[in-house]
Coordinates of C-alpha atoms and ligand atoms in Angstrom, one line a residue:
M8 CA -1.2 -16.0 4.8
A9 CA -4.9 -16.4 5.6
T10 CA -6.8 -19.0 3.5
S11 CA -10.5 -18.3 3.4
F12 CA -12.1 -14.9 3.4
A13 CA -13.1 -13.4 6.7
G14 CA -15.7 -10.7 7.4
G15 CA -14.1 -7.2 7.4
E16 CA -11.7 -8.0 4.6
T17 CA -11.6 -6.1 1.3
A18 CA -11.8 -8.4 -1.6
L19 CA -11.5 -7.8 -5.4
F20 CA -14.5 -8.9 -7.6
V21 CA -13.4 -9.6 -11.1
D22 CA -16.1 -10.0 -13.8
R23 CA -15.9 -12.1 -17.0
R24 CA -14.3 -9.3 -19.0
G25 CA -11.5 -8.7 -16.5
R26 CA -13.1 -5.6 -15.0
S27 CA -12.7 -5.4 -11.2
K28 CA -13.8 -3.6 -8.1
L29 CA -13.0 -3.6 -4.4
V30 CA -15.8 -4.8 -2.1
D31 CA -15.7 -4.7 1.7
L32 CA -16.9 -8.1 2.9
V33 CA -19.5 -7.3 5.5
A34 CA -21.4 -10.3 6.9
D35 CA -25.2 -10.6 6.3
T36 CA -25.0 -7.9 3.6
L37 CA -26.1 -7.7 0.0
H38 CA -23.7 -6.1 -2.5
H39 CA -25.5 -4.2 -5.2
T40 CA -24.4 -4.3 -8.8
H41 CA -26.1 -3.2 -12.1
T42 CA -27.1 -6.8 -12.6
G43 CA -28.6 -7.6 -9.2
T44 CA -27.3 -8.4 -5.8
I45 CA -24.7 -10.7 -4.3
D46 CA -25.0 -12.1 -0.8
L47 CA -21.6 -11.5 0.7
N48 CA -22.0 -14.5 3.0
E49 CA -21.4 -16.5 -0.2
V50 CA -17.8 -15.1 -0.1
I51 CA -17.0 -15.1 3.6
G52 CA -15.6 -18.4 4.7
N53 CA -14.8 -19.5 1.2
A54 CA -11.4 -19.8 -0.4
E55 CA -9.8 -17.1 -2.7
G56 CA -11.0 -17.6 -6.2
V57 CA -14.6 -18.4 -5.2
E58 CA -17.0 -17.7 -7.9
V59 CA -20.3 -15.8 -7.1
M60 CA -23.2 -14.9 -9.2
T61 CA -25.6 -11.9 -9.0
T62 CA -29.3 -12.4 -8.9
G63 CA -29.2 -11.2 -12.5
G64 CA -26.8 -14.0 -13.6
A65 CA -23.5 -12.1 -13.8
K66 CA -20.4 -14.0 -12.4
Y67 CA -17.5 -12.7 -10.5
R68 CA -14.3 -14.4 -9.4
V69 CA -13.3 -13.1 -5.9
V70 CA -9.7 -12.8 -5.0
R71 CA -7.5 -10.7 -2.6
P72 CA -6.3 -7.6 -4.3
T73 CA -2.6 -7.2 -4.9
L74 CA -1.0 -3.9 -3.7
S75 CA -1.1 -2.8 -7.4
E76 CA -4.8 -3.6 -7.7
Y77 CA -5.5 -1.9 -4.4
V78 CA -3.9 1.4 -5.0
L79 CA -5.6 2.0 -8.4
R80 CA -9.0 1.4 -6.7
M81 CA -8.6 2.8 -3.2
K82 CA -10.0 6.1 -2.1
R83 CA -8.0 9.0 -3.4
G84 CA -7.3 12.4 -2.2
A85 CA -4.5 13.4 -4.5
Q86 CA -3.6 11.6 -7.7
V87 CA -1.6 8.4 -6.9
I88 CA 1.6 7.3 -8.5
Y89 CA 0.8 4.3 -10.8
P90 CA 2.1 0.9 -9.9
K91 CA 4.3 0.9 -13.1
D92 CA 6.3 3.7 -11.5
I93 CA 6.0 2.6 -7.9
G94 CA 7.8 -0.5 -8.7
P95 CA 10.9 1.2 -10.3
I96 CA 10.8 3.8 -7.4
L97 CA 11.4 1.0 -4.9
M98 CA 14.4 -0.1 -7.0
L99 CA 15.8 3.4 -7.7
A100 CA 15.5 4.4 -4.1
D101 CA 16.9 1.0 -3.2
I102 CA 14.4 0.5 -0.4
F103 CA 15.3 -2.2 2.1
P104 CA 13.8 -3.5 5.4
G105 CA 14.5 -1.0 8.1
A106 CA 15.4 1.9 5.7
R107 CA 14.7 5.3 7.2
V108 CA 12.7 7.1 4.5
L109 CA 11.4 10.7 4.3
E110 CA 8.5 10.9 1.9
A111 CA 6.9 14.1 0.7
G112 CA 4.1 14.8 -0.1
V113 CA 2.1 11.8 1.1
G114 CA -1.0 12.4 -1.0
S115 CA -3.2 9.3 -1.0
G116 CA -0.5 7.1 0.4
A117 CA -0.1 4.8 -2.6
L118 CA 3.7 5.1 -2.7
S119 CA 3.8 5.2 1.2
T120 CA 2.0 1.8 1.3
A121 CA 4.6 0.3 -1.0
L122 CA 7.5 1.8 0.9
V123 CA 6.2 0.5 4.2
R124 CA 5.4 -2.8 2.7
A125 CA 9.0 -3.2 1.4
G126 CA 10.1 -2.8 5.1
A127 CA 10.9 0.9 5.3
H128 CA 10.2 3.2 8.3
V129 CA 8.5 6.2 6.6
T130 CA 8.2 9.7 7.9
G131 CA 5.8 11.6 5.6
Y132 CA 5.5 15.4 5.3
E133 CA 2.2 16.5 3.9
L134 CA 0.6 19.9 3.7
R135 CA -3.0 18.8 3.7
E136 CA -4.6 17.2 6.8
D137 CA -7.4 15.6 4.8
F138 CA -4.9 13.9 2.5
A139 CA -2.8 12.7 5.5
E140 CA -5.9 11.1 7.0
I141 CA -6.8 9.3 3.7
A142 CA -3.2 8.1 3.3
K143 CA -3.1 6.7 6.8
R144 CA -6.4 5.0 6.4
N145 CA -5.5 3.5 3.0
L146 CA -2.2 2.2 4.3
A147 CA -3.7 0.7 7.5
A148 CA -6.5 -0.9 5.5
F149 CA -4.1 -2.7 3.3
L150 CA -1.2 -3.5 5.6
G151 CA -2.8 -3.8 9.0
P152 CA -2.1 -2.1 12.3
E153 CA 1.5 -3.6 12.8
A154 CA 2.9 -2.2 9.6
S155 CA 1.1 1.2 10.2
E156 CA 3.5 1.7 13.2
R157 CA 6.2 2.2 10.5
F158 CA 4.3 5.1 9.0
E159 CA 4.2 8.5 10.6
V160 CA 2.8 11.7 8.9
Q161 CA 3.7 15.2 9.9
L162 CA 1.6 18.1 8.6
R163 CA 4.2 20.4 7.4
D164 CA 5.9 22.0 4.4
V165 CA 9.0 20.1 3.3
Y166 CA 10.3 23.2 1.4
E167 CA 10.9 24.8 4.8
G168 CA 13.2 22.1 6.0
I169 CA 13.6 18.5 7.2
D170 CA 14.2 17.8 10.9
E171 CA 15.2 14.2 10.7
R172 CA 19.0 13.4 10.4
G173 CA 20.8 10.3 9.2
L174 CA 18.1 9.3 6.8
D175 CA 18.7 6.6 4.2
R176 CA 16.3 7.8 1.6
V177 CA 14.4 10.9 0.5
V178 CA 11.5 10.2 -1.9
L179 CA 9.5 13.1 -3.3
D180 CA 6.3 13.6 -5.4
L181 CA 5.6 17.3 -5.3
P182 CA 5.9 20.1 -7.8
E183 CA 9.3 21.8 -6.7
P184 CA 11.7 19.1 -5.5
W185 CA 14.7 21.4 -6.2
R186 CA 13.6 23.3 -3.1
V187 CA 14.2 20.2 -1.1
V188 CA 17.7 19.5 -2.4
P189 CA 19.6 21.6 0.3
H190 CA 17.4 20.1 3.1
A191 CA 17.9 16.5 1.8
A192 CA 21.6 17.2 1.8
E193 CA 21.5 17.9 5.5
A194 CA 19.0 15.2 6.4
L195 CA 20.5 12.2 4.5
A196 CA 23.3 10.0 5.7
P197 CA 26.4 9.9 3.3
G198 CA 25.6 7.7 0.4
G199 CA 21.9 8.4 1.0
I200 CA 19.6 8.3 -2.1
F201 CA 17.2 10.9 -3.3
V202 CA 14.4 10.1 -5.8
A203 CA 11.9 12.5 -7.2
Y204 CA 8.9 11.8 -9.4
L205 CA 8.0 14.6 -11.8
P206 CA 5.3 14.8 -14.5
S207 CA 6.9 17.5 -16.6
I208 CA 10.4 17.4 -18.2
T209 CA 10.9 21.0 -17.6
Q210 CA 10.6 20.3 -13.9
V211 CA 13.2 17.6 -14.4
A212 CA 15.6 20.0 -16.1
Q213 CA 15.3 22.5 -13.1
L214 CA 15.9 19.7 -10.6
R215 CA 18.9 18.4 -12.5
E216 CA 20.3 21.9 -12.6
A217 CA 19.9 22.3 -8.9
L218 CA 21.7 19.0 -8.3
V219 CA 24.8 20.2 -10.3
D220 CA 25.7 22.7 -7.6
S221 CA 24.9 20.4 -4.7
P222 CA 26.7 17.6 -2.8
F223 CA 24.6 15.1 -4.8
D224 CA 26.2 13.2 -7.7
I225 CA 25.6 10.3 -10.2
A226 CA 22.2 11.6 -11.2
R227 CA 20.0 9.9 -13.7
T228 CA 16.5 10.3 -15.0
V229 CA 14.3 7.5 -16.4
E230 CA 10.9 7.2 -17.8
V231 CA 9.0 3.9 -17.6
M232 CA 6.6 2.7 -20.3
E233 CA 4.2 -0.1 -19.9
R234 CA 2.2 -1.5 -22.8
S235 CA -0.3 -4.3 -22.2
W236 CA -1.2 -6.9 -24.8
H237 CA -4.4 -8.4 -25.9
V238 CA -4.0 -12.1 -26.1
E239 CA -6.9 -14.1 -27.4
G240 CA -6.3 -17.2 -29.5
R241 CA -4.3 -16.1 -32.4
A242 CA -5.3 -12.5 -32.0
V243 CA -2.1 -11.4 -30.2
R244 CA -1.3 -7.7 -30.4
P245 CA -0.7 -4.7 -28.2
D246 CA -3.9 -3.3 -26.6
H247 CA -5.2 -0.3 -28.5
R248 CA -5.1 2.0 -25.5
M249 CA -2.1 2.6 -23.1
V250 CA -1.3 5.1 -20.4
G251 CA 0.8 7.5 -22.5
H252 CA 2.4 9.4 -19.8
T253 CA 2.7 9.6 -16.1
G254 CA 6.0 11.0 -14.9
F255 CA 9.8 10.9 -14.9
L256 CA 11.9 9.4 -12.2
T257 CA 15.2 11.1 -11.1
Q258 CA 17.7 9.4 -8.8
T259 CA 20.8 10.8 -7.3
R260 CA 23.0 10.2 -4.2
L261 CA 24.6 12.2 -1.5
L262 CA 28.3 11.9 -1.8
Q263 CA 31.4 13.2 -0.1
K264 CA 32.6 16.5 -1.6
Q265 CA 35.7 15.8 -3.8
G266 CA 38.7 18.2 -3.1
P267 CA 40.4 19.9 -6.1
P268 CA 42.3 17.5 -8.4
I269 CA 45.9 16.8 -7.3
Ligands
LIG30 N1 2.8 10.0 -4.1 C1 1.4 10.1 -3.5 C2 0.7 11.3 -4.2 C3 1.3 12.6 -3.8 S1 0.4 14.0 -4.5 C4 0.7 8.8 -3.8 O1 1.3 7.9 -4.4 O2 -0.4 8.6 -3.3 C5 1.4 15.3 -4.0 C6 1.2 15.6 -2.5 O3 2.2 16.6 -2.1 C7 -0.2 16.4 -2.3 O4 -1.0 15.7 -1.3 C8 0.3 17.8 -1.7 O5 -0.6 18.2 -0.7 C9 1.7 17.5 -1.2 N2 2.6 18.6 -1.2 C10 2.8 19.5 -2.2 N3 3.7 20.4 -1.7 C11 4.2 20.0 -0.5 C12 5.1 20.5 0.4 N4 5.9 21.6 0.1 N5 5.3 19.8 1.5 C13 4.6 18.7 1.8 N6 3.7 18.2 1.0 C14 3.5 18.8 -0.1

Protein backbone atom coordinates (compact mmCIF):
# COMPACT_ATOMS: atom_id res chain seq x y z
CA MET A 1 0.00 0.00 0.00
CA ALA A 2 1.40 3.36 -1.01
CA THR A 3 1.73 5.88 1.80
CA SER A 4 1.79 9.46 0.59
CA PHE A 5 -0.30 10.77 -2.30
CA ALA A 6 1.35 10.83 -5.70
CA GLY A 7 0.51 12.97 -8.72
CA GLY A 8 -1.91 11.17 -11.04
CA GLU A 9 -3.87 9.54 -8.22
CA THR A 10 -7.55 10.16 -7.64
CA ALA A 11 -8.31 11.28 -4.08
CA LEU A 12 -11.52 11.76 -2.13
CA PHE A 13 -12.04 15.22 -0.62
CA VAL A 14 -14.40 15.12 2.37
CA ASP A 15 -15.81 18.37 3.76
CA ARG A 16 -16.81 19.15 7.36
CA ARG A 17 -20.34 17.90 6.78
CA GLY A 18 -19.20 14.57 5.37
CA ARG A 19 -19.93 15.47 1.76
CA SER A 20 -17.27 14.24 -0.60
CA LYS A 21 -16.01 14.33 -4.17
CA LEU A 22 -13.30 12.72 -6.26
CA VAL A 23 -10.41 14.93 -7.35
CA ASP A 24 -7.61 14.00 -9.76
CA LEU A 25 -4.33 15.01 -8.19
CA VAL A 26 -2.55 16.90 -10.96
CA ALA A 27 0.69 18.58 -9.88
CA ASP A 28 0.94 22.39 -10.09
CA THR A 29 -2.81 22.71 -10.49
CA LEU A 30 -5.48 24.63 -8.62
CA HIS A 31 -8.68 22.78 -7.80
CA HIS A 32 -11.73 25.05 -7.90
CA THR A 33 -14.56 24.86 -5.37
CA HIS A 34 -17.47 27.19 -4.58
CA THR A 35 -15.41 28.50 -1.66
CA GLY A 36 -12.21 29.22 -3.56
CA THR A 37 -9.27 27.16 -4.76
CA ILE A 38 -6.94 24.51 -3.34
CA ASP A 39 -3.37 24.07 -4.56
CA LEU A 40 -3.15 20.33 -5.26
CA ASN A 41 0.58 20.41 -4.46
CA GLU A 42 -0.59 20.66 -0.82
CA VAL A 43 -1.94 17.13 -1.16
CA ILE A 44 0.69 15.47 -3.34
CA GLY A 45 3.51 14.07 -1.22
CA ASN A 46 1.42 14.15 1.93
CA ALA A 47 -0.05 11.22 3.86
CA GLU A 48 -3.65 10.08 3.61
CA GLY A 49 -5.80 12.17 5.92
CA VAL A 50 -4.04 15.45 5.15
CA GLU A 51 -6.26 18.48 5.74
CA VAL A 52 -6.37 21.26 3.16
CA MET A 53 -8.16 24.58 3.15
CA THR A 54 -9.64 26.53 0.24
CA THR A 55 -8.75 30.18 -0.22
CA GLY A 56 -12.25 30.87 1.17
CA GLY A 57 -11.54 28.97 4.40
CA ALA A 58 -13.41 25.67 3.82
CA LYS A 59 -11.56 22.59 5.07
CA TYR A 60 -11.34 19.19 3.46
CA ARG A 61 -9.82 15.94 4.67
CA VAL A 62 -8.20 14.05 1.82
CA VAL A 63 -8.27 10.26 1.73
CA ARG A 64 -8.06 7.47 -0.83
CA PRO A 65 -11.55 6.45 -1.96
CA THR A 66 -12.78 2.99 -1.07
CA LEU A 67 -14.27 1.00 -3.95
CA SER A 68 -17.70 1.84 -2.59
CA GLU A 69 -16.97 5.57 -2.52
CA TYR A 70 -15.41 5.37 -5.96
CA VAL A 71 -18.26 3.61 -7.79
CA LEU A 72 -20.86 6.08 -6.50
CA ARG A 73 -18.87 9.02 -7.84
CA MET A 74 -17.16 7.69 -10.97
CA LYS A 75 -18.29 8.58 -14.47
CA ARG A 76 -21.43 6.69 -15.38
CA GLY A 77 -22.86 5.54 -18.64
CA ALA A 78 -25.56 3.27 -17.34
CA GLN A 79 -26.93 3.34 -13.78
CA VAL A 80 -24.57 1.44 -11.48
CA ILE A 81 -25.44 -1.24 -8.96
CA TYR A 82 -25.18 0.26 -5.46
CA PRO A 83 -22.46 -0.93 -3.07
CA LYS A 84 -25.13 -2.26 -0.70
CA ASP A 85 -26.06 -4.75 -3.44
CA ILE A 86 -22.57 -5.27 -4.87
CA GLY A 87 -21.31 -6.68 -1.55
CA PRO A 88 -24.07 -9.31 -1.31
CA ILE A 89 -23.67 -10.15 -5.01
CA LEU A 90 -20.04 -11.11 -4.33
CA MET A 91 -21.31 -13.47 -1.62
CA LEU A 92 -24.33 -14.84 -3.51
CA ALA A 93 -22.20 -15.51 -6.58
CA ASP A 94 -19.51 -16.85 -4.22
CA ILE A 95 -16.74 -15.05 -6.08
CA PHE A 96 -13.22 -16.37 -5.43
CA PRO A 97 -9.76 -15.58 -6.80
CA GLY A 98 -9.43 -17.14 -10.24
CA ALA A 99 -13.20 -17.65 -10.72
CA ARG A 100 -14.20 -17.50 -14.39
CA VAL A 101 -17.16 -15.13 -14.54
CA LEU A 102 -19.42 -14.07 -17.40
CA GLU A 103 -20.99 -10.69 -16.66
CA ALA A 104 -23.72 -9.01 -18.75
CA GLY A 105 -24.35 -6.15 -19.26
CA VAL A 106 -21.27 -4.36 -18.16
CA GLY A 107 -22.77 -0.84 -18.00
CA SER A 108 -20.50 1.53 -16.12
CA GLY A 109 -18.35 -1.26 -14.71
CA ALA A 110 -19.17 -0.84 -11.01
CA LEU A 111 -19.95 -4.52 -10.51
CA SER A 112 -17.14 -5.54 -12.89
CA THR A 113 -14.64 -3.62 -10.76
CA ALA A 114 -15.79 -5.43 -7.61
CA LEU A 115 -15.66 -8.83 -9.33
CA VAL A 116 -12.15 -8.27 -10.67
CA ARG A 117 -10.99 -6.88 -7.36
CA ALA A 118 -12.26 -10.03 -5.63
CA GLY A 119 -9.92 -11.96 -7.92
CA ALA A 120 -12.26 -13.08 -10.70
CA HIS A 121 -11.45 -13.29 -14.40
CA VAL A 122 -14.35 -11.45 -15.98
CA THR A 123 -15.64 -11.70 -19.52
CA GLY A 124 -18.23 -8.98 -20.02
CA TYR A 125 -20.87 -8.91 -22.75
CA GLU A 126 -22.17 -5.42 -23.45
CA LEU A 127 -24.35 -4.05 -26.27
CA ARG A 128 -23.08 -0.48 -26.19
CA GLU A 129 -19.57 0.39 -27.20
CA ASP A 130 -19.62 3.73 -25.33
CA PHE A 131 -20.56 1.95 -22.07
CA ALA A 132 -17.90 -0.71 -22.60
CA GLU A 133 -15.28 2.01 -22.95
CA ILE A 134 -16.46 3.84 -19.82
CA ALA A 135 -16.44 0.57 -17.87
CA LYS A 136 -12.91 -0.31 -18.96
CA ARG A 137 -11.69 3.16 -18.10
CA ASN A 138 -13.41 3.17 -14.69
CA LEU A 139 -12.04 -0.25 -13.79
CA ALA A 140 -8.49 0.54 -14.91
CA ALA A 141 -8.52 3.87 -13.08
CA PHE A 142 -9.36 2.18 -9.79
CA LEU A 143 -7.56 -1.16 -10.05
CA GLY A 144 -4.61 -0.34 -12.30
CA PRO A 145 -3.25 -2.04 -15.42
CA GLU A 146 -2.42 -5.43 -13.89
CA ALA A 147 -5.94 -6.16 -12.67
CA SER A 148 -7.35 -4.82 -15.96
CA GLU A 149 -5.85 -7.85 -17.65
CA ARG A 150 -8.51 -9.93 -15.90
CA PHE A 151 -11.30 -7.92 -17.55
CA GLU A 152 -12.31 -8.38 -21.16
CA VAL A 153 -15.40 -6.86 -22.79
CA GLN A 154 -17.07 -8.18 -25.91
CA LEU A 155 -19.59 -6.06 -27.78
CA ARG A 156 -22.43 -8.50 -28.15
CA ASP A 157 -25.93 -9.51 -27.11
CA VAL A 158 -25.93 -12.15 -24.38
CA TYR A 159 -29.52 -13.13 -25.32
CA GLU A 160 -28.05 -14.64 -28.48
CA GLY A 161 -25.76 -17.03 -26.65
CA ILE A 162 -22.59 -17.42 -24.61
CA ASP A 163 -19.48 -18.81 -26.30
CA GLU A 164 -17.46 -19.53 -23.16
CA ARG A 165 -17.64 -22.99 -21.59
CA GLY A 166 -16.83 -24.31 -18.13
CA LEU A 167 -17.61 -20.99 -16.46
CA ASP A 168 -17.80 -20.80 -12.68
CA ARG A 169 -20.32 -17.96 -12.50
CA VAL A 170 -22.79 -15.99 -14.60
CA VAL A 171 -23.76 -12.60 -13.16
CA LEU A 172 -26.46 -10.55 -14.87
CA ASP A 173 -27.76 -6.99 -14.68
CA LEU A 174 -30.06 -6.58 -17.66
CA PRO A 175 -33.82 -6.50 -18.26
CA GLU A 176 -34.60 -10.07 -19.40
CA PRO A 177 -32.27 -12.53 -17.66
CA TRP A 178 -34.69 -15.42 -18.30
CA ARG A 179 -33.51 -15.27 -21.91
CA VAL A 180 -30.00 -16.08 -20.68
CA VAL A 181 -31.02 -19.14 -18.62
CA PRO A 182 -30.60 -21.72 -21.45
CA HIS A 183 -27.27 -20.16 -22.52
CA ALA A 184 -25.98 -20.10 -18.94
CA ALA A 185 -26.93 -23.78 -18.57
CA GLU A 186 -24.61 -24.55 -21.51
CA ALA A 187 -21.83 -22.23 -20.46
CA LEU A 188 -21.54 -22.98 -16.74
CA ALA A 189 -19.63 -25.89 -15.26
CA PRO A 190 -21.73 -28.24 -13.08
CA GLY A 191 -22.35 -26.55 -9.73
CA GLY A 192 -21.86 -23.17 -11.37
CA ILE A 193 -23.77 -20.27 -9.88
CA PHE A 194 -26.11 -17.86 -11.67
CA VAL A 195 -26.99 -14.52 -10.08
CA ALA A 196 -29.31 -11.88 -11.51
CA TYR A 197 -30.02 -8.35 -10.29
CA LEU A 198 -33.51 -7.08 -11.17
CA PRO A 199 -35.28 -3.86 -10.20
CA SER A 200 -38.83 -5.16 -10.51
CA ILE A 201 -40.47 -8.10 -8.75
CA THR A 202 -42.49 -9.02 -11.85
CA GLN A 203 -39.16 -9.58 -13.59
CA VAL A 204 -38.10 -11.77 -10.68
CA ALA A 205 -41.30 -13.82 -11.03
CA GLN A 206 -40.62 -14.36 -14.71
CA LEU A 207 -37.02 -15.39 -14.04
CA ARG A 208 -38.02 -17.79 -11.28
CA GLU A 209 -40.60 -19.37 -13.60
CA ALA A 210 -37.99 -19.86 -16.31
CA LEU A 211 -35.70 -21.50 -13.73
CA VAL A 212 -38.35 -24.09 -12.77
CA ASP A 213 -38.12 -25.81 -16.15
CA SER A 214 -34.35 -25.63 -16.33
CA PRO A 215 -31.33 -27.55 -15.06
CA PHE A 216 -30.92 -24.91 -12.35
CA ASP A 217 -32.12 -25.59 -8.80
CA ILE A 218 -32.03 -24.25 -5.21
CA ALA A 219 -33.10 -20.78 -6.26
CA ARG A 220 -33.58 -17.92 -3.85
CA THR A 221 -34.35 -14.23 -4.09
CA VAL A 222 -33.35 -11.59 -1.57
CA GLU A 223 -33.67 -7.86 -1.14
CA VAL A 224 -31.05 -5.94 0.80
CA MET A 225 -32.05 -2.88 2.80
CA GLU A 226 -29.57 -0.44 4.27
CA ARG A 227 -30.53 2.26 6.73
CA SER A 228 -27.93 4.73 7.85
CA TRP A 229 -28.06 6.40 11.27
CA HIS A 230 -27.55 9.92 12.44
CA VAL A 231 -25.26 9.81 15.47
CA GLU A 232 -24.53 13.11 17.18
CA GLY A 233 -24.21 13.24 20.93
CA ARG A 234 -27.45 11.92 22.34
CA ALA A 235 -29.31 12.50 19.10
CA VAL A 236 -29.06 8.96 17.84
CA ARG A 237 -31.69 7.92 15.33
CA PRO A 238 -32.09 6.60 11.80
CA ASP A 239 -31.41 9.18 9.09
CA HIS A 240 -34.57 10.73 7.70
CA ARG A 241 -33.75 9.68 4.19
CA MET A 242 -32.84 6.28 2.84
CA VAL A 243 -32.57 4.63 -0.56
CA GLY A 244 -35.98 2.98 -0.57
CA HIS A 245 -35.45 0.54 -3.38
CA THR A 246 -32.77 -0.63 -5.75
CA GLY A 247 -33.25 -4.23 -6.86
CA PHE A 248 -33.76 -7.88 -6.04
CA LEU A 249 -31.01 -10.47 -6.12
CA THR A 250 -31.75 -13.97 -7.36
CA GLN A 251 -29.30 -16.83 -6.99
CA THR A 252 -29.48 -20.36 -8.37
CA ARG A 253 -27.07 -23.11 -9.34
CA LEU A 254 -26.58 -25.52 -12.19
CA LEU A 255 -27.10 -29.04 -10.92
CA GLN A 256 -27.16 -32.49 -12.38
CA LYS A 257 -30.55 -33.56 -13.69
CA GLN A 258 -32.24 -35.93 -11.26
CA GLY A 259 -33.63 -39.14 -12.74
CA PRO A 260 -37.19 -40.23 -11.91
CA PRO A 261 -37.64 -41.29 -8.27
CA ILE A 262 -36.87 -44.99 -7.66
N1 LIG B 1 -24.06 -3.62 -13.49
C1 LIG B 1 -23.56 -2.46 -14.19
C2 LIG B 1 -24.67 -1.67 -14.84
C3 LIG B 1 -25.36 -2.44 -15.95
S1 LIG B 1 -26.63 -1.49 -16.72
C4 LIG B 1 -22.76 -1.58 -13.23
O1 LIG B 1 -22.77 -1.87 -12.02
O2 LIG B 1 -22.14 -0.62 -13.64
C5 LIG B 1 -27.23 -2.66 -17.87
C6 LIG B 1 -26.35 -2.80 -19.10
O3 LIG B 1 -26.78 -3.94 -19.80
C7 LIG B 1 -26.44 -1.63 -20.07
O4 LIG B 1 -25.16 -1.13 -20.28
C8 LIG B 1 -27.00 -2.28 -21.34
O5 LIG B 1 -26.43 -1.72 -22.51
C9 LIG B 1 -26.59 -3.72 -21.17
N2 LIG B 1 -27.43 -4.72 -21.85
C10 LIG B 1 -28.78 -4.75 -21.91
N3 LIG B 1 -29.18 -5.84 -22.60
C11 LIG B 1 -28.07 -6.52 -22.95
C12 LIG B 1 -27.84 -7.72 -23.69
N4 LIG B 1 -28.85 -8.43 -24.20
N5 LIG B 1 -26.55 -8.14 -23.89
C13 LIG B 1 -25.51 -7.42 -23.39
N6 LIG B 1 -25.68 -6.27 -22.68
C14 LIG B 1 -26.93 -5.82 -22.47
